[in-house]
Coordinates of C-alpha atoms in Angstrom, one line a residue:
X1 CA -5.7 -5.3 24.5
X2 CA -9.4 -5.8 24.5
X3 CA -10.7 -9.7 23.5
X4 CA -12.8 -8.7 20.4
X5 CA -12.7 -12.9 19.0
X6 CA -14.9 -14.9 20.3
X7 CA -13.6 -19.2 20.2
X8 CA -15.9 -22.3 20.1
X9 CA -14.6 -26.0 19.3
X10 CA -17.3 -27.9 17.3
X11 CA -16.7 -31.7 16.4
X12 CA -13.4 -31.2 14.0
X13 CA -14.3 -27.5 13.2
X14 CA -13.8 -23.9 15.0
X15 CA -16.1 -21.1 15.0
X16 CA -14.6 -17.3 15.5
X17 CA -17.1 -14.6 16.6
X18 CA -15.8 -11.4 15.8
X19 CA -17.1 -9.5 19.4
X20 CA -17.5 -5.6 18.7
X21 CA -21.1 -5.3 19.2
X22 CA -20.7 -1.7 20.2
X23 CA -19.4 -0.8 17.2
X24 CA -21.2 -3.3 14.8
X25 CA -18.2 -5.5 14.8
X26 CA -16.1 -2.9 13.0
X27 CA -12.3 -4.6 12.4
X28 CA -9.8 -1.9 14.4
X29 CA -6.1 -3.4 14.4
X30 CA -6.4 -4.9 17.2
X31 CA -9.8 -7.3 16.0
X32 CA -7.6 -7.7 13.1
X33 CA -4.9 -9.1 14.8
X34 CA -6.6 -11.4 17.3
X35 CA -8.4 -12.6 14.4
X36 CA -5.0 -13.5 12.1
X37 CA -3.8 -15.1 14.9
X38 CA -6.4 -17.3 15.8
X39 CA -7.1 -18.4 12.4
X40 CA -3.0 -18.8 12.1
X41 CA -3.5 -21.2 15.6
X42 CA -6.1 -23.6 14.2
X43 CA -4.7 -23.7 10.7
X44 CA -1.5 -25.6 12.4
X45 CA -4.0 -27.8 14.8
X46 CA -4.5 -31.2 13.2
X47 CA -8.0 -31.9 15.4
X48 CA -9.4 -28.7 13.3
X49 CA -10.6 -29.4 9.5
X50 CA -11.7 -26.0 9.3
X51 CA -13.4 -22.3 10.3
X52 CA -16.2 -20.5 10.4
X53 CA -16.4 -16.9 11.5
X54 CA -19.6 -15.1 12.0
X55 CA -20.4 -11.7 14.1
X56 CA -22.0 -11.2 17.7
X57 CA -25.3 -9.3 17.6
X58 CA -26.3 -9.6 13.8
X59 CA -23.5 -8.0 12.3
X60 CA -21.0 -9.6 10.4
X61 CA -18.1 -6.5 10.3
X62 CA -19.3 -3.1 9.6
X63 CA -16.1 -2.7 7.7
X64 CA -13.0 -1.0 9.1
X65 CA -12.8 1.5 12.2
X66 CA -12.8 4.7 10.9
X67 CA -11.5 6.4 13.9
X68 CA -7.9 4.6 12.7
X69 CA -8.0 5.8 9.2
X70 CA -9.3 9.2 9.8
X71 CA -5.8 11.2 10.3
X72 CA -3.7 8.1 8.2
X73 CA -1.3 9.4 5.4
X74 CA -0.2 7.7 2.4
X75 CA 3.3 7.3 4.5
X76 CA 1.3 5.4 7.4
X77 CA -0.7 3.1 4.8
X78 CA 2.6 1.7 3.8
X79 CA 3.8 0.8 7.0
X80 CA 0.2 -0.5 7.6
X81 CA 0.3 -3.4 10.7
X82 CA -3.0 -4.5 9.3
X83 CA -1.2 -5.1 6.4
X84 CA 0.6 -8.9 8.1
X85 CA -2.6 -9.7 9.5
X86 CA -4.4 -9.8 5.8
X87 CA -1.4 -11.5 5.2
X88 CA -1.7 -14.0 7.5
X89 CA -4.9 -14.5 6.5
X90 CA -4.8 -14.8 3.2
X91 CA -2.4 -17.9 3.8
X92 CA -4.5 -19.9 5.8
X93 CA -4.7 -24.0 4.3
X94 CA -8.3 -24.6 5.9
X95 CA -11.2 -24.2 4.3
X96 CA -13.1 -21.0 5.8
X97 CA -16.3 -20.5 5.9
X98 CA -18.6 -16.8 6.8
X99 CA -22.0 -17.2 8.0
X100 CA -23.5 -13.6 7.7
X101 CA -26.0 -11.8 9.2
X102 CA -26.7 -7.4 9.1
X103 CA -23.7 -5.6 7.8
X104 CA -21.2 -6.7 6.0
X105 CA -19.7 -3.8 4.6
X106 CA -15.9 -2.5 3.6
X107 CA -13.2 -4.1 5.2
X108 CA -16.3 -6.6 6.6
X109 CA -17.1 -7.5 3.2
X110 CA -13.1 -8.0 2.0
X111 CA -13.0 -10.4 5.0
X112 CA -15.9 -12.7 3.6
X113 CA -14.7 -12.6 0.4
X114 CA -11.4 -14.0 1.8
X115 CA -13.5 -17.1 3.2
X116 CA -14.0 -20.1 0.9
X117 CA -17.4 -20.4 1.3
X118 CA -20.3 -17.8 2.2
X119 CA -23.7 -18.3 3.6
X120 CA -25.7 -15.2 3.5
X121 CA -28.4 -14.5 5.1
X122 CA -31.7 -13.0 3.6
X123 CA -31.3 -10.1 5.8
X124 CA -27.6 -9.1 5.7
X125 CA -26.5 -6.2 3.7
X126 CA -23.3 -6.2 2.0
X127 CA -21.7 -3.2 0.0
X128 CA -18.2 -2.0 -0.6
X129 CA -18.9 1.8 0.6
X130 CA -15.4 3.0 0.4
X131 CA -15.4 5.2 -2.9
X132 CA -18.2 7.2 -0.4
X133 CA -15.1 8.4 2.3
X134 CA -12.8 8.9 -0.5
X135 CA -11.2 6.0 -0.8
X136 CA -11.5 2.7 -2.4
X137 CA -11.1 -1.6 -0.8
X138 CA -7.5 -1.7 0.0
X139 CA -7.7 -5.7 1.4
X140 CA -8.8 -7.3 -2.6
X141 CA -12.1 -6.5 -2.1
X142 CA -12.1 -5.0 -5.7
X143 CA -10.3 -7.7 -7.2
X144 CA -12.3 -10.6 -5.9
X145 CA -15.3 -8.8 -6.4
X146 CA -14.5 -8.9 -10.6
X147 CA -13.8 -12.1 -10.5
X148 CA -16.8 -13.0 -8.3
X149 CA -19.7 -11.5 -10.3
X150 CA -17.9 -9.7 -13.7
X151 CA -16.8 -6.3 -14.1
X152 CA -20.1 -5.0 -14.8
X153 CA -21.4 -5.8 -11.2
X154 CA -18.2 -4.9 -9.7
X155 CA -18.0 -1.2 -11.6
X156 CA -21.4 -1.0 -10.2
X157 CA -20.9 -1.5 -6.5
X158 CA -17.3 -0.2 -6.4
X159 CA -17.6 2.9 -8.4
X160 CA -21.2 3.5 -6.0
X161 CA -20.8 2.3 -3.0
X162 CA -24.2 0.5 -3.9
X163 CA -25.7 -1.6 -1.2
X164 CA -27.0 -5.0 -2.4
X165 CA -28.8 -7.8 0.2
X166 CA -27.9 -11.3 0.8
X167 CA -30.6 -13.0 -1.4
X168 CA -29.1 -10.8 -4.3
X169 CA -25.1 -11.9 -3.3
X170 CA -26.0 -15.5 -3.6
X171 CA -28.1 -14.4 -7.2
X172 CA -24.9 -12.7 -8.3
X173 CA -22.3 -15.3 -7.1
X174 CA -21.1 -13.4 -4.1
X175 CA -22.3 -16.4 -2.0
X176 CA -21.8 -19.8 -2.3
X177 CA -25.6 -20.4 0.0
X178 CA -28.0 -18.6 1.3
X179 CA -30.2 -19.2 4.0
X180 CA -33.4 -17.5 6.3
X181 CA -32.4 -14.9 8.8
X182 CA -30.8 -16.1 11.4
X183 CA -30.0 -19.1 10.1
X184 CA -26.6 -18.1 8.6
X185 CA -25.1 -20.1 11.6
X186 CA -26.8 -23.1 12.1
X187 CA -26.7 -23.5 8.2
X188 CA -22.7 -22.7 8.2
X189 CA -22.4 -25.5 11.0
X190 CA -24.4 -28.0 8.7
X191 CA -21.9 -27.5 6.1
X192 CA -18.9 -27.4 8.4
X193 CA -19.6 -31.1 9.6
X194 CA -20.2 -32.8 6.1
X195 CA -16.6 -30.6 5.5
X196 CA -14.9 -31.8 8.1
X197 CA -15.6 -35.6 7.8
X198 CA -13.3 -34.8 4.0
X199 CA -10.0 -35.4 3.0
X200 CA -8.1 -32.5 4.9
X201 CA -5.2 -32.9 3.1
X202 CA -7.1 -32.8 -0.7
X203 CA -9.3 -29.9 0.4
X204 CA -6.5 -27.6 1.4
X205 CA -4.9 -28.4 -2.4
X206 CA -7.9 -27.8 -3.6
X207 CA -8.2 -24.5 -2.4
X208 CA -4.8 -23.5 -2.9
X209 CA -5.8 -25.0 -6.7
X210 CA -8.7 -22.7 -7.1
X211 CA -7.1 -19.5 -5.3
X212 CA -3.8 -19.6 -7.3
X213 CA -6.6 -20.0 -10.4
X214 CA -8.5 -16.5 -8.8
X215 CA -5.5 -14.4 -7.7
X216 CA -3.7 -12.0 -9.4
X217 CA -0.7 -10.6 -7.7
X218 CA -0.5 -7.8 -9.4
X219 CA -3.9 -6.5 -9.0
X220 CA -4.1 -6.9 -5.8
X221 CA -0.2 -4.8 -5.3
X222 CA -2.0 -2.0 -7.5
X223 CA -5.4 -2.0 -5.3
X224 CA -3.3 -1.5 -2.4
X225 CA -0.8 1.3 -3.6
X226 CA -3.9 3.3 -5.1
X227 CA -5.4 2.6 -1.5
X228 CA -2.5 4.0 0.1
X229 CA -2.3 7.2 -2.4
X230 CA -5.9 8.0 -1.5
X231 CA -5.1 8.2 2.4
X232 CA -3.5 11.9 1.8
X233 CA -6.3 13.4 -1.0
X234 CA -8.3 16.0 0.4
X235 CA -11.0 14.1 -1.1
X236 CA -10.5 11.0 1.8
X237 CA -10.7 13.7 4.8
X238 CA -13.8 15.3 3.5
X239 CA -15.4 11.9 2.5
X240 CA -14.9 10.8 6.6
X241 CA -15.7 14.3 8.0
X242 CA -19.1 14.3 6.1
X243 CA -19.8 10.5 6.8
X244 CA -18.9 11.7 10.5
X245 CA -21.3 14.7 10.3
X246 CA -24.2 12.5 8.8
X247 CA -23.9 15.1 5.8
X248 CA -23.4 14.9 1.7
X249 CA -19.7 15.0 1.2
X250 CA -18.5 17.7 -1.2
X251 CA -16.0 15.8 -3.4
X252 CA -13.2 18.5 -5.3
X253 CA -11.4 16.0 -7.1
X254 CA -8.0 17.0 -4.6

């Protein structure tokens, strides 16, 4: 399997590169994967307080690969071996932290969201573009995204597709900072050492405390299942052959 994660040790924090560049740092399975199980590595190693993650080239994620959902059926969306590595994931104790830069779009942007803390960059883009192919966040990206910044905001960029930049995420609430670009790293790193000279142990109940607060299981079950439904409209395959094409999809409603 090709290394897409990138690993750096800092003084009592990791930083994760997600290493794509070809493809913007799109998250295929494999990505996926390596990522989950990195993040699963330093979560049980007591030298690391916690994470960032960040993108080679000036992309955080460009969302997911497309080439992998192109031909997927509702049948192969439940059996989905993405599905344990959002999983694994989502149960990390250690604070996480994204320092973004360019696109972060789709499965990109359901990835930030899952960090605890986001630095944006003037100059990234972040959108949840799926309704465009068909198809709608199938990783919480819809349900964090109400809680984030209302359902006004959210109906807006989810119903859309609508593209909004990092200067307006932090204005909305989608980011905890912001910074210049470029500097979504070196500012994520500033933050990352006043973190990790905490309390480890308080600041993983605290998150758990303010996640249990956010999460709604059922929400996120129903985002998924409508995800999976969607795989086997006509509606999906037209919505990835016209985004292929570079053309206007025709949407029939089927």
């Amino acid at each position: 399997m090709e290394n897409t994660i990138r690993t750096e040790i800092q003084d009592g924090y990791a930083i994760l590169t997600l290493d794509r560049p070809n493809a913007c740092n799109a998250l295929n399975t494999g990505m996926l994967k390596q990522l989950a199980e990195a993040l699963a590595h330093f979560d049980r190693d007591p030298e690391i307080r916690l994470v960032i993650l960040t993108g080679a080239d000036g992309n955080f994620a460009s969302g997911a690969d497309i080439g992998e959902i192109a031909d997927r059926t509702a049948l192969d969306g439940v059996h989905d071996l993405r599905l344990h590595s959002w999983e694994t994931i989502a149960k990390v104790r250690k604070p996480l932290i994204a320092a973004v830069e360019g696109y972060c779009l789709g499965g990109g942007f359901e990835l930030a969201q899952r960090c605890d803390l986001i630095v944006a960059a003037e100059n990234a883009t972040f959108s949840q573009p799926e309704v465009r192919l068909g198809l709608i966040p199938g990783a919480g990206g819809v349900q964090r995204l109400a809680t984030s910044i209302g359902k006004w905001r959210a109906m807006r960029m989810v119903l859309s597709g609508e593209t909004i930049t990092g200067r307006e995420a932090f204005e909305w609430g989608l980011a905890s900072h912001t910074s210049a670009a470029g500097e979504a790293l070196p500012t994520a790193k500033e933050i990352a050492a006043k973190l990790a000279q905490g309390a480890p142990l308080a600041q993983q109940f605290a998150k758990q405390a303010v996640l249990t607060a956010l999460d709604k299981p059922e929400g996120l079950d129903l985002e998924r299942r409508s995800f999976e439904l969607l795989l086997s409209t006509e509606d999906k395959a037209e919505g990835i052959a016209a985004f292929r094409a570079k053309r206007k999809p025709d949407f029939k409603g089927r």
